[in-house]
Coordinates of C-alpha atoms in Angstrom, one line a residue:
M1 CA -113.8 -12.2 -38.4
L2 CA -116.7 -14.1 -39.5
R3 CA -117.2 -15.2 -43.1
T4 CA -120.8 -15.9 -43.7
P5 CA -122.6 -17.7 -46.7
H6 CA -124.5 -15.3 -48.6
G7 CA -127.2 10.8 -46.6
P8 CA -125.7 13.2 -44.4
T9 CA -126.6 13.1 -40.7
A10 CA -126.1 15.4 -37.8
P11 CA -122.7 15.1 -36.1
E12 CA -122.4 12.7 -33.3
P13 CA -122.2 14.0 -29.7
A14 CA -118.8 13.4 -28.1
S15 CA -120.3 11.3 -25.3
E16 CA -118.2 10.7 -22.3
R17 CA -118.1 7.3 -20.7
P18 CA -116.1 6.0 -17.6
A19 CA -113.2 3.7 -18.3
P20 CA -114.3 0.1 -18.2
H21 CA -113.4 -2.1 -15.3
G22 CA -111.5 -4.3 -15.1
P23 CA -102.8 -13.8 -53.1
A24 CA -99.6 -12.5 -55.3
P25 CA -97.6 -9.6 -53.9
A26 CA -99.3 -6.2 -54.1
R27 CA -98.1 -3.5 -56.4
P28 CA -95.3 -1.7 -54.5
A29 CA -95.8 1.9 -53.4
S30 CA -94.4 4.1 -56.1
V31 CA -92.1 6.9 -55.0
R32 CA -90.8 10.2 -56.4
Q33 CA -87.6 10.3 -54.4
A34 CA -86.0 6.9 -54.5
A35 CA -82.4 7.0 -53.4
P36 CA -81.5 3.7 -51.7
V37 CA -80.8 3.9 -48.0
P38 CA -78.2 2.4 -45.7
A39 CA -78.9 -0.5 -43.5
A40 CA -79.9 0.0 -39.9
R41 CA -77.0 0.5 -37.6
T42 CA -76.2 -1.6 -34.7
T43 CA -74.0 0.9 -32.9
A44 CA -74.2 4.6 -32.8
P45 CA -72.9 7.5 -30.8
R46 CA -75.2 8.6 -28.1
G47 CA -77.0 11.9 -28.2
R48 CA -78.9 13.0 -31.3
R49 CA -77.4 15.9 -33.2
R50 CA -79.5 19.1 -33.7
R51 CA -78.5 21.3 -36.6
T52 CA -79.5 24.4 -38.5
S53 CA -81.7 24.2 -41.6
A54 CA -78.7 24.7 -43.9
A55 CA -76.7 22.0 -42.2
L56 CA -79.7 19.7 -42.3
L57 CA -80.0 20.2 -46.1
A58 CA -76.4 19.4 -46.6
S59 CA -76.6 16.4 -44.5
A60 CA -79.6 15.1 -46.4
V61 CA -77.6 15.3 -49.6
S62 CA -74.7 13.3 -48.1
V63 CA -77.2 10.7 -46.8
C64 CA -78.5 10.2 -50.3
L65 CA -75.0 9.8 -51.7
L66 CA -74.0 7.4 -49.0
A67 CA -77.1 5.3 -49.5
A68 CA -76.2 4.3 -53.0
S69 CA -73.9 1.6 -51.7
A70 CA -76.4 0.1 -49.3
P71 CA -79.7 -1.0 -50.9
A72 CA -82.8 -1.0 -48.8
T73 CA -84.2 -4.3 -47.7
P74 CA -87.7 -5.3 -46.4
L75 CA -87.7 -6.1 -42.7
G76 CA -90.2 -7.8 -40.4
I77 CA -90.6 -8.9 -36.8
G78 CA -90.3 -12.6 -37.7
D79 CA -94.0 -13.6 -37.2
R80 CA -94.1 -17.3 -38.0
L81 CA -97.1 -16.9 -40.4
F82 CA -96.2 -13.4 -41.8
P83 CA -92.4 -13.1 -41.3
H84 CA -92.2 -9.7 -43.2
L85 CA -95.1 -8.1 -41.4
G86 CA -94.4 -5.4 -38.9
N87 CA -91.0 -3.8 -38.4
P88 CA -88.4 -3.8 -35.6
G89 CA -86.8 -0.9 -33.8
Y90 CA -89.7 1.2 -32.7
D91 CA -93.0 1.2 -31.0
V92 CA -95.9 3.3 -32.4
A93 CA -97.7 5.5 -29.9
S94 CA -100.3 7.0 -32.2
Y95 CA -101.4 7.4 -35.8
H96 CA -103.0 10.6 -37.3
L97 CA -104.5 9.7 -40.7
A98 CA -105.9 12.4 -42.9
L99 CA -107.9 11.3 -46.0
S100 CA -109.5 13.4 -48.7
Y101 CA -112.1 11.5 -50.6
P102 CA -112.7 12.8 -54.2
G103 CA -116.3 11.7 -54.5
T104 CA -115.7 8.5 -56.5
N105 CA -114.4 5.2 -55.2
D106 CA -112.1 4.4 -58.1
T107 CA -109.8 7.4 -57.7
P108 CA -106.9 7.5 -55.2
L109 CA -107.4 9.5 -52.1
Q110 CA -104.9 12.2 -51.1
A111 CA -103.6 11.3 -47.7
T112 CA -101.2 12.2 -44.9
T113 CA -100.2 9.7 -42.3
R114 CA -98.4 11.0 -39.2
I115 CA -96.8 8.5 -36.8
D116 CA -95.6 9.3 -33.3
A117 CA -93.3 6.6 -32.1
R118 CA -90.5 5.7 -29.7
T119 CA -87.4 4.0 -30.9
T120 CA -86.4 0.8 -29.1
T121 CA -83.0 0.5 -30.6
D122 CA -80.6 2.8 -32.5
L123 CA -81.8 3.3 -36.1
D124 CA -80.2 4.8 -39.2
R125 CA -83.4 4.0 -41.2
I126 CA -87.0 3.3 -40.4
N127 CA -89.1 0.7 -42.2
L128 CA -92.9 1.1 -42.5
D129 CA -95.3 -1.3 -44.1
F130 CA -96.8 0.3 -47.2
A131 CA -97.6 -1.2 -50.6
H132 CA -100.4 0.4 -52.5
G133 CA -100.0 4.1 -53.1
T134 CA -97.7 6.8 -54.3
V135 CA -95.5 8.5 -51.7
H136 CA -95.0 12.2 -52.4
S137 CA -92.8 13.2 -49.4
V138 CA -91.5 12.0 -46.0
E139 CA -90.4 14.1 -43.0
V140 CA -88.9 12.9 -39.8
D141 CA -89.3 15.4 -37.0
G142 CA -90.1 18.1 -39.4
T143 CA -87.1 17.6 -41.7
P144 CA -87.3 16.1 -45.2
A145 CA -86.0 12.5 -45.3
A146 CA -84.9 10.2 -48.1
F147 CA -87.1 7.3 -48.9
T148 CA -87.5 4.3 -51.2
T149 CA -89.3 1.0 -51.3
A150 CA -88.2 -2.6 -50.7
G151 CA -90.8 -5.3 -51.1
E152 CA -93.8 -4.1 -49.3
D153 CA -91.8 -1.7 -47.1
L154 CA -91.4 2.0 -47.3
V155 CA -87.8 2.6 -46.2
I156 CA -87.0 6.0 -44.7
T157 CA -83.5 7.5 -44.0
P158 CA -83.7 10.4 -41.6
V159 CA -81.0 13.1 -41.9
N160 CA -79.7 12.1 -38.5
G161 CA -79.9 8.6 -37.0
L162 CA -82.2 8.0 -34.2
D163 CA -81.0 6.8 -30.8
A164 CA -82.8 4.2 -28.7
G165 CA -85.5 5.7 -26.5
E166 CA -86.1 8.8 -28.6
R167 CA -89.6 10.0 -29.5
T168 CA -89.9 10.7 -33.2
R169 CA -92.6 11.9 -35.6
I170 CA -92.8 10.5 -39.1
T171 CA -95.0 12.3 -41.6
V172 CA -95.8 10.6 -45.0
R173 CA -97.8 12.4 -47.7
H174 CA -99.1 9.8 -50.1
T175 CA -102.1 8.6 -52.0
S176 CA -104.3 5.7 -50.9
D177 CA -105.6 3.6 -53.8
P178 CA -109.1 2.2 -53.4
V179 CA -108.8 0.0 -56.4
A180 CA -107.8 -3.5 -55.2
A181 CA -104.1 -4.4 -55.4
E182 CA -103.5 -7.0 -58.0
G183 CA -103.9 -10.5 -56.5
R184 CA -104.6 -9.2 -53.0
D185 CA -107.5 -9.2 -50.7
G186 CA -108.3 -6.5 -48.2
G187 CA -107.6 -2.8 -47.6
W188 CA -110.2 -0.6 -49.0
V189 CA -113.6 -2.2 -49.9
R190 CA -115.5 -0.4 -52.6
T191 CA -119.2 -0.2 -51.7
A192 CA -122.2 0.8 -53.7
D193 CA -121.9 4.3 -52.5
G194 CA -118.4 4.8 -51.2
L195 CA -115.7 3.0 -49.2
A196 CA -115.1 0.9 -46.1
M197 CA -112.0 -0.9 -44.7
A198 CA -111.2 -4.6 -44.2
N199 CA -107.6 -4.8 -43.2
Q200 CA -107.4 -8.2 -41.6
A201 CA -105.0 -9.9 -41.5
D202 CA -102.2 -8.0 -43.3
A203 CA -103.9 -5.3 -45.4
A204 CA -103.8 -2.1 -43.4
H205 CA -100.5 -1.2 -45.2
L206 CA -102.5 -1.3 -48.5
V207 CA -104.3 1.8 -47.2
F208 CA -101.7 3.7 -45.1
P209 CA -98.1 3.4 -44.0
C210 CA -97.9 1.7 -40.6
N211 CA -96.3 -0.9 -38.4
D212 CA -98.8 -3.5 -39.6
H213 CA -98.8 -6.1 -36.9
P214 CA -101.2 -6.6 -34.0
S215 CA -98.4 -6.6 -31.4
D216 CA -97.9 -2.9 -31.9
K217 CA -101.2 -1.3 -30.9
A218 CA -101.6 2.5 -30.9
F219 CA -104.1 5.3 -30.6
F220 CA -105.7 6.6 -33.8
T221 CA -107.0 9.9 -35.0
F222 CA -108.9 10.1 -38.3
R223 CA -109.5 13.3 -40.3
I224 CA -111.7 12.5 -43.3
T225 CA -112.8 15.1 -45.9
A226 CA -115.6 14.2 -48.3
P227 CA -117.9 16.1 -50.7
D228 CA -121.3 17.2 -49.5
G229 CA -123.8 14.4 -49.6
H230 CA -121.4 11.9 -48.1
T231 CA -121.0 10.9 -44.4
A232 CA -117.7 9.7 -43.0
V233 CA -117.4 7.6 -39.8
A234 CA -114.3 6.0 -38.2
N235 CA -113.3 4.1 -35.1
G236 CA -113.8 5.9 -31.8
L237 CA -115.8 9.0 -31.1
P238 CA -116.2 12.2 -33.1
I239 CA -114.3 15.2 -31.8
H240 CA -115.0 17.7 -34.6
V241 CA -117.0 18.3 -37.7
H242 CA -116.4 21.2 -40.0
R243 CA -118.1 22.1 -43.3
T244 CA -116.3 24.2 -45.9
R245 CA -118.9 26.0 -47.9
A246 CA -116.6 27.2 -50.7
A247 CA -115.3 23.7 -51.4
A248 CA -118.7 22.0 -50.6
T249 CA -117.0 19.5 -48.4
T250 CA -117.2 18.4 -44.8
T251 CA -114.4 17.1 -42.6
W252 CA -115.0 14.7 -39.8
T253 CA -112.4 14.0 -37.1
Y254 CA -112.6 10.8 -34.9
R255 CA -110.3 9.6 -32.2
T256 CA -110.0 6.3 -30.3
R257 CA -109.7 6.3 -26.5
H258 CA -108.1 2.9 -26.4
P259 CA -105.1 1.5 -28.4
M260 CA -105.9 -0.4 -31.5
A261 CA -104.2 -2.8 -33.9
T262 CA -103.8 -1.6 -37.5
E263 CA -105.9 -4.6 -38.8
L264 CA -108.9 -3.2 -36.9
A265 CA -108.9 0.3 -38.3
Q266 CA -112.2 1.3 -40.0
V267 CA -113.2 4.3 -42.1
S268 CA -116.7 4.4 -43.8
I269 CA -117.4 7.0 -46.5
G270 CA -120.7 6.9 -48.2
R271 CA -124.3 8.2 -48.6
S272 CA -125.1 6.9 -45.2
T273 CA -127.2 7.7 -42.1
V274 CA -125.8 7.4 -38.6
L275 CA -128.3 6.1 -36.1
H276 CA -127.8 6.7 -32.4
R277 CA -129.1 4.8 -29.3
T278 CA -127.9 4.1 -25.8
G279 CA -126.5 0.8 -24.6
P280 CA -125.9 -0.6 -21.1
Q281 CA -124.5 1.8 -18.5
G282 CA -125.0 4.7 -20.8
L283 CA -122.7 3.4 -23.6
P284 CA -123.2 5.5 -26.7
L285 CA -124.1 3.3 -29.7
R286 CA -123.9 4.5 -33.3
D287 CA -124.8 2.4 -36.4
V288 CA -123.9 3.4 -40.0
V289 CA -126.4 2.3 -42.7
P290 CA -127.1 3.1 -46.3
T291 CA -129.7 5.8 -46.1
A292 CA -132.0 4.0 -48.5
H293 CA -132.2 0.9 -46.3
R294 CA -132.5 2.6 -42.9
E295 CA -136.0 1.4 -42.1
Q296 CA -135.4 -2.2 -43.2
L297 CA -132.3 -2.5 -41.1
E298 CA -133.5 -0.8 -37.9
P299 CA -135.1 -4.0 -36.3
W300 CA -131.7 -5.7 -36.4
L301 CA -129.8 -2.7 -35.0
A302 CA -132.2 -2.5 -32.1
K303 CA -131.0 -5.9 -30.9
T304 CA -127.5 -4.6 -30.1
P305 CA -128.1 -3.2 -26.6
D306 CA -129.4 -6.5 -25.3
Q307 CA -126.6 -8.4 -27.0
I308 CA -124.0 -6.2 -25.2
A309 CA -125.8 -6.7 -21.9
W310 CA -125.6 -10.5 -22.6
M311 CA -121.9 -10.3 -23.3
E312 CA -121.2 -8.1 -20.3
N313 CA -122.8 -10.8 -18.1
K314 CA -120.4 -13.3 -19.6
A315 CA -117.1 -11.4 -19.9
G316 CA -117.4 -8.1 -17.9
R317 CA -118.0 -4.5 -18.9
Y318 CA -117.8 -3.6 -22.6
P319 CA -114.2 -2.5 -23.1
F320 CA -114.4 0.5 -25.4
E321 CA -116.0 4.0 -25.7
T322 CA -118.7 3.2 -28.2
Y323 CA -120.0 0.4 -30.4
G324 CA -122.1 0.0 -33.5
L325 CA -122.6 -1.8 -36.8
L326 CA -121.4 -0.6 -40.2
M327 CA -123.8 -2.2 -42.7
A328 CA -122.0 -1.8 -46.0
D329 CA -123.8 -2.1 -49.3
V330 CA -121.3 -4.7 -50.7
S331 CA -120.8 -8.4 -51.0
T332 CA -117.6 -9.4 -49.3
G333 CA -118.3 -12.9 -48.1
F334 CA -117.3 -12.0 -44.5
E335 CA -118.1 -9.9 -41.5
L336 CA -115.3 -8.1 -39.6
E337 CA -114.8 -7.0 -36.0
T338 CA -113.3 -3.6 -36.7
Q339 CA -112.8 -1.9 -33.3
T340 CA -116.0 -0.1 -32.0
L341 CA -117.6 -0.4 -35.5
S342 CA -118.0 -3.9 -36.8
L343 CA -118.3 -4.3 -40.6
F344 CA -121.3 -6.3 -41.9
E345 CA -122.7 -7.0 -45.4
R346 CA -126.1 -5.4 -45.7
E347 CA -127.5 -8.4 -47.5
L348 CA -126.8 -10.7 -44.6
F349 CA -129.8 -9.0 -42.9
T350 CA -132.0 -8.8 -45.9
D351 CA -131.6 -12.3 -47.4
P352 CA -134.6 -14.4 -46.3
A353 CA -132.6 -17.6 -46.6
Y354 CA -131.1 -17.2 -43.1
P355 CA -133.1 -17.6 -39.9
A356 CA -133.1 -14.7 -37.3
W357 CA -131.3 -16.7 -34.7
Y358 CA -128.4 -17.5 -37.0
I359 CA -127.9 -13.8 -38.0
E360 CA -128.1 -12.8 -34.4
S361 CA -125.4 -15.3 -33.4
I362 CA -123.2 -13.8 -36.1
M363 CA -123.8 -10.3 -34.6
V364 CA -122.7 -11.7 -31.3
H365 CA -119.6 -13.3 -32.8
E366 CA -118.3 -9.9 -34.0
L367 CA -119.4 -8.2 -30.7
A368 CA -117.5 -10.8 -28.7
H369 CA -114.4 -9.9 -30.6
Q370 CA -114.4 -6.5 -29.0
W371 CA -113.3 -8.3 -25.8
F372 CA -111.4 -11.2 -27.5
G373 CA -109.1 -10.0 -30.2
N374 CA -109.6 -6.2 -30.0
S375 CA -109.2 -5.3 -26.4
V376 CA -107.0 -8.3 -25.8
S377 CA -105.1 -8.7 -29.1
P378 CA -103.0 -11.6 -30.3
R379 CA -99.2 -11.3 -29.7
T380 CA -98.6 -13.2 -32.9
W381 CA -100.8 -14.4 -35.7
S382 CA -100.3 -18.0 -34.4
D383 CA -102.4 -16.8 -31.4
L384 CA -105.3 -16.2 -33.7
W385 CA -107.2 -19.1 -32.1
L386 CA -107.7 -16.9 -29.0
N387 CA -109.6 -14.4 -31.1
E388 CA -111.7 -16.7 -33.2
G389 CA -112.1 -19.6 -30.8
H390 CA -113.6 -17.2 -28.2
A391 CA -115.8 -15.4 -30.7
T392 CA -117.2 -18.7 -32.0
W393 CA -117.7 -19.9 -28.4
Y394 CA -119.9 -17.0 -27.5
E395 CA -121.7 -17.2 -30.9
A396 CA -122.6 -20.8 -30.1
L397 CA -123.4 -20.1 -26.5
Y398 CA -125.8 -17.3 -27.5
A399 CA -127.5 -19.6 -30.1
Q400 CA -128.0 -22.1 -27.3
E401 CA -129.4 -19.7 -24.7
K402 CA -131.5 -17.6 -27.1
A403 CA -132.6 -20.1 -29.8
G404 CA -132.3 -23.5 -28.2
R405 CA -129.4 -24.7 -30.5
P406 CA -127.5 -27.1 -28.2
L407 CA -123.9 -26.2 -27.7
E408 CA -123.0 -29.8 -27.0
T409 CA -124.4 -30.9 -30.4
R410 CA -122.3 -28.3 -32.1
M411 CA -119.2 -29.3 -30.2
K412 CA -119.7 -33.0 -30.8
A413 CA -119.9 -32.3 -34.6
A414 CA -116.7 -30.2 -34.3
Y415 CA -115.0 -33.0 -32.5
E416 CA -115.9 -35.4 -35.3
A417 CA -114.3 -33.1 -37.8
S418 CA -111.4 -32.0 -35.6
D419 CA -108.7 -34.5 -36.8
R420 CA -109.5 -33.6 -40.5
W421 CA -109.3 -29.9 -39.7
R422 CA -106.0 -30.4 -37.9
A423 CA -104.6 -32.3 -40.9
E424 CA -105.7 -29.5 -43.3
G425 CA -104.8 -26.4 -41.3
G426 CA -102.6 -27.5 -38.4
P427 CA -103.5 -27.5 -34.7
P428 CA -105.2 -24.5 -33.2
A429 CA -102.1 -22.8 -31.7
A430 CA -99.7 -23.8 -34.5
P431 CA -101.7 -23.2 -37.7
K432 CA -100.2 -23.9 -41.1
A433 CA -98.9 -20.9 -43.1
P434 CA -101.3 -19.3 -45.5
Q435 CA -101.5 -20.7 -49.0
P436 CA -99.4 -18.8 -51.5
G437 CA -101.2 -15.7 -52.7
Q438 CA -104.0 -16.2 -50.2
K439 CA -103.0 -14.7 -46.9
I440 CA -106.5 -14.8 -45.4
S441 CA -106.4 -18.6 -45.8
I442 CA -105.2 -18.7 -42.2
F443 CA -108.9 -18.4 -41.4
R444 CA -109.6 -22.1 -41.5
P445 CA -112.2 -24.2 -39.6
I446 CA -109.6 -25.1 -37.0
V447 CA -109.4 -21.5 -35.7
Y448 CA -113.2 -21.3 -35.5
D449 CA -115.1 -24.3 -34.2
G450 CA -111.9 -26.2 -33.9
S451 CA -110.7 -23.7 -31.3
A452 CA -114.0 -23.2 -29.6
L453 CA -113.7 -27.0 -29.1
V454 CA -110.6 -26.4 -27.0
L455 CA -112.5 -24.0 -24.8
Y456 CA -115.3 -26.6 -24.4
A457 CA -112.7 -29.2 -23.4
L458 CA -111.2 -26.8 -20.9
R459 CA -114.6 -26.1 -19.4
E460 CA -115.3 -29.8 -19.1
E461 CA -111.9 -30.3 -17.4
I462 CA -112.0 -27.5 -14.8
G463 CA -115.7 -26.9 -14.4
R464 CA -118.0 -24.0 -15.3
T465 CA -117.2 -21.9 -12.3
A466 CA -113.5 -21.9 -12.8
F467 CA -113.9 -21.5 -16.6
D468 CA -116.2 -18.4 -16.2
R469 CA -113.7 -16.9 -13.7
L470 CA -110.9 -17.5 -16.2
E471 CA -112.7 -15.6 -19.0
W472 CA -113.2 -12.6 -16.7
R473 CA -109.6 -12.6 -15.6
W474 CA -108.3 -12.9 -19.1
V475 CA -110.1 -9.8 -20.5
T476 CA -109.3 -7.8 -17.3
Q477 CA -105.6 -8.7 -17.0
Y478 CA -104.8 -8.1 -20.6
R479 CA -107.2 -5.3 -21.4
D480 CA -105.9 -2.8 -24.0
G481 CA -102.8 -5.0 -24.6
T482 CA -101.6 -8.2 -26.3
A483 CA -101.4 -11.7 -25.0
S484 CA -100.1 -15.1 -26.2
T485 CA -101.2 -18.7 -26.0
A486 CA -98.6 -19.2 -23.3
D487 CA -100.2 -16.4 -21.3
F488 CA -103.6 -18.1 -21.6
V489 CA -102.2 -21.5 -20.4
R490 CA -100.5 -19.8 -17.4
L491 CA -103.7 -17.9 -16.4
A492 CA -105.8 -21.0 -16.9
S493 CA -103.5 -23.0 -14.6
D494 CA -103.5 -20.3 -12.0
T495 CA -107.3 -20.0 -12.1
A496 CA -107.8 -23.7 -11.8
G497 CA -105.3 -24.1 -9.1
R498 CA -103.3 -26.8 -10.9
D499 CA -100.9 -27.1 -13.8
L500 CA -102.9 -27.4 -17.1
T501 CA -99.8 -27.1 -19.3
G502 CA -99.9 -30.7 -20.5
F503 CA -103.6 -30.8 -21.0
L504 CA -103.8 -27.5 -23.0
N505 CA -100.7 -28.1 -24.9
A506 CA -102.1 -31.4 -26.3
W507 CA -105.3 -29.6 -27.3
L508 CA -103.5 -26.7 -28.8
H509 CA -100.5 -28.3 -30.5
D510 CA -101.1 -32.0 -31.2
A511 CA -101.8 -33.3 -34.6
K512 CA -104.6 -35.5 -33.3
T513 CA -107.5 -34.4 -31.1
P514 CA -107.2 -35.5 -27.5
P515 CA -110.0 -37.4 -25.7
M516 CA -112.9 -35.1 -24.7
P517 CA -113.3 -35.0 -20.9
G518 CA -116.6 -36.3 -19.8
H519 CA -117.4 -37.7 -23.3
P520 CA -115.4 -40.9 -23.8
D521 CA -117.7 -41.9 -26.6
W522 CA -116.9 -38.9 -28.8
K523 CA -114.8 -39.9 -31.9
S524 CA -113.0 -37.8 -34.4
T525 CA -113.1 -39.1 -37.9
D526 CA -111.8 -38.0 -41.3
R527 CA -115.4 -37.4 -42.5
A528 CA -117.3 -34.2 -42.5
P529 CA -120.2 -34.1 -40.1
E530 CA -123.4 -35.6 -41.2
K531 CA -126.2 -33.4 -42.5
S532 CA -128.3 -34.2 -39.5
T533 CA -126.1 -32.1 -37.3
A534 CA -127.0 -28.6 -36.3
Y535 CA -124.5 -26.9 -38.6
R536 CA -122.9 -27.7 -41.8
F537 CA -119.1 -27.2 -41.6
T538 CA -117.7 -25.8 -44.8
G539 CA -115.2 -23.1 -45.8
H540 CA -113.7 -21.3 -42.9
R541 CA -116.6 -21.5 -40.4
P542 CA -120.0 -23.1 -39.9
A543 CA -122.3 -22.0 -42.7
A544 CA -126.1 -21.7 -42.4
P545 CA -127.9 -24.6 -40.6
E546 CA -128.8 -27.6 -42.7
S547 CA -131.9 -28.5 -40.7
A548 CA -135.2 -26.9 -41.9
A549 CA -136.5 -27.2 -38.3
Q550 CA -136.4 -23.7 -36.7
P551 CA -137.3 -22.6 -33.2
A552 CA -140.8 -21.3 -32.9
G553 CA -141.3 -17.7 -34.0
R554 CA -138.1 -17.7 -36.1
S555 CA -137.5 -17.3 -39.8
G556 CA -137.9 -20.1 -42.3
P557 CA -135.3 -22.7 -43.2
A558 CA -131.9 -21.6 -44.3
V559 CA -130.7 -22.6 -47.7
H560 CA -127.0 -23.0 -48.5
R561 CA -126.4 -21.8 -52.0
P562 CA -123.7 -23.8 -53.8
G563 CA -120.8 -21.6 -54.8
A564 CA -121.7 -18.9 -52.3
S565 CA -118.7 -17.6 -50.4
R566 CA -120.6 -16.7 -47.3
E567 CA -119.4 -19.4 -45.0
Q568 CA -116.2 -17.7 -43.8
T569 CA -116.1 -15.5 -40.7
R570 CA -113.3 -13.5 -39.2

């Protein structure tokens, strides 16, 4: 994610492409059936019981009565930064999310979320993350189930317990509220003409019930119904479009071909135009823009194919089935790498304060995330540096190669600020917990330029050839999966042919910044970088450049406007 300072269309073709090579708590979800449920069992008889409908109904009544003595509790997988995020006991294979948009972005959407999962332990109850909607009903394998809420969890009691290794289908009928949860960021973003999603880091469960942690990636299908005059787009490729004349609505269905973390889900609904072009190796590209701004934005969108080709030269073939930019008519203060359809503020591209090279490097930041963070996702939120450090690295490398902005100058400035960033936010691989009521405060400077600095140090230590080989191996070996900091250290050591554990652990975990290989004169201070450096470091990432000097042929000088929130990037 990058935080920066500052009408209907024909259905998309279902293009085929070969697989790539190698800040206060939210309002709890309200419920209409709210019997408490028993705690998860630790032992259970093997073999799930199958009963007739009458027996199932009688059993459901007994479950509700039994549950009164065992109140539900919120669970979590124990993530160091978000201990109550995610849920133990099952692995989600796929989500099917059906949304009905009423035509206004201040009215709850009617929704159905279907989850296909496999249990990893015996369960008497199932916890889902969900905290901003009304639950109408829940079924487990087609049978009504009792449910209640606990904290930000929806706690479900199936009629029969589930045994480890079973496949199960959970269906939740609910509303999805686009009006922001009190004191919370993320989830639905209300645009000038509709809605979009921004679920990072812990906000997907403000939109739909889920196992809201990047360690549990799954396939997604989206079925979105909206009134005529609106266009709906989601992650993945379109598989069906159907217009209902009597209701004057159209339903779009999209499906991902690769697993995805919940934080990367994206649905755009608005008076938009979808623009199509072709990228490297026949990759289908689609961009979603406000129809009124189509011509103004087209020159920026036309840059994407060359940017993808540039990234493929650095990190291997693009890892997904499609890519594009969602240019939303909204001021968010950030850009977001939602999988296959990155979210951008329209005004980033129309504000003359920012030079072209700077905007293009931000485009590459979110594009690089498709490899680093999306295809290879963090095992825990403490591994966030692997996402943002790499995206910032390629952002800076692109600015150097395409606009003559020296990478070394940027890294030296980051080194000077590194000790201060570590004191404020912790070291790259052991970031401090988010501030109370501000969960996105984990996106601090240390995970952006402070983590790109780790990659620069590693390249200086092992050489460019080994470093480039490591990058390719990383995105190939862990494609479509999750990986940890320890995995990166092991692969780096294997690639370099020597143990780098001590070297990388110091860079990733120490309170003070280690000496920079090859640059013994570099010093880390408690002061912010001087204004003469290439970038001004504020907020969660580098803001627009301070210097008025721009490369030939580029836009005029950038101006940082005091009070603007556009200096943070995810």
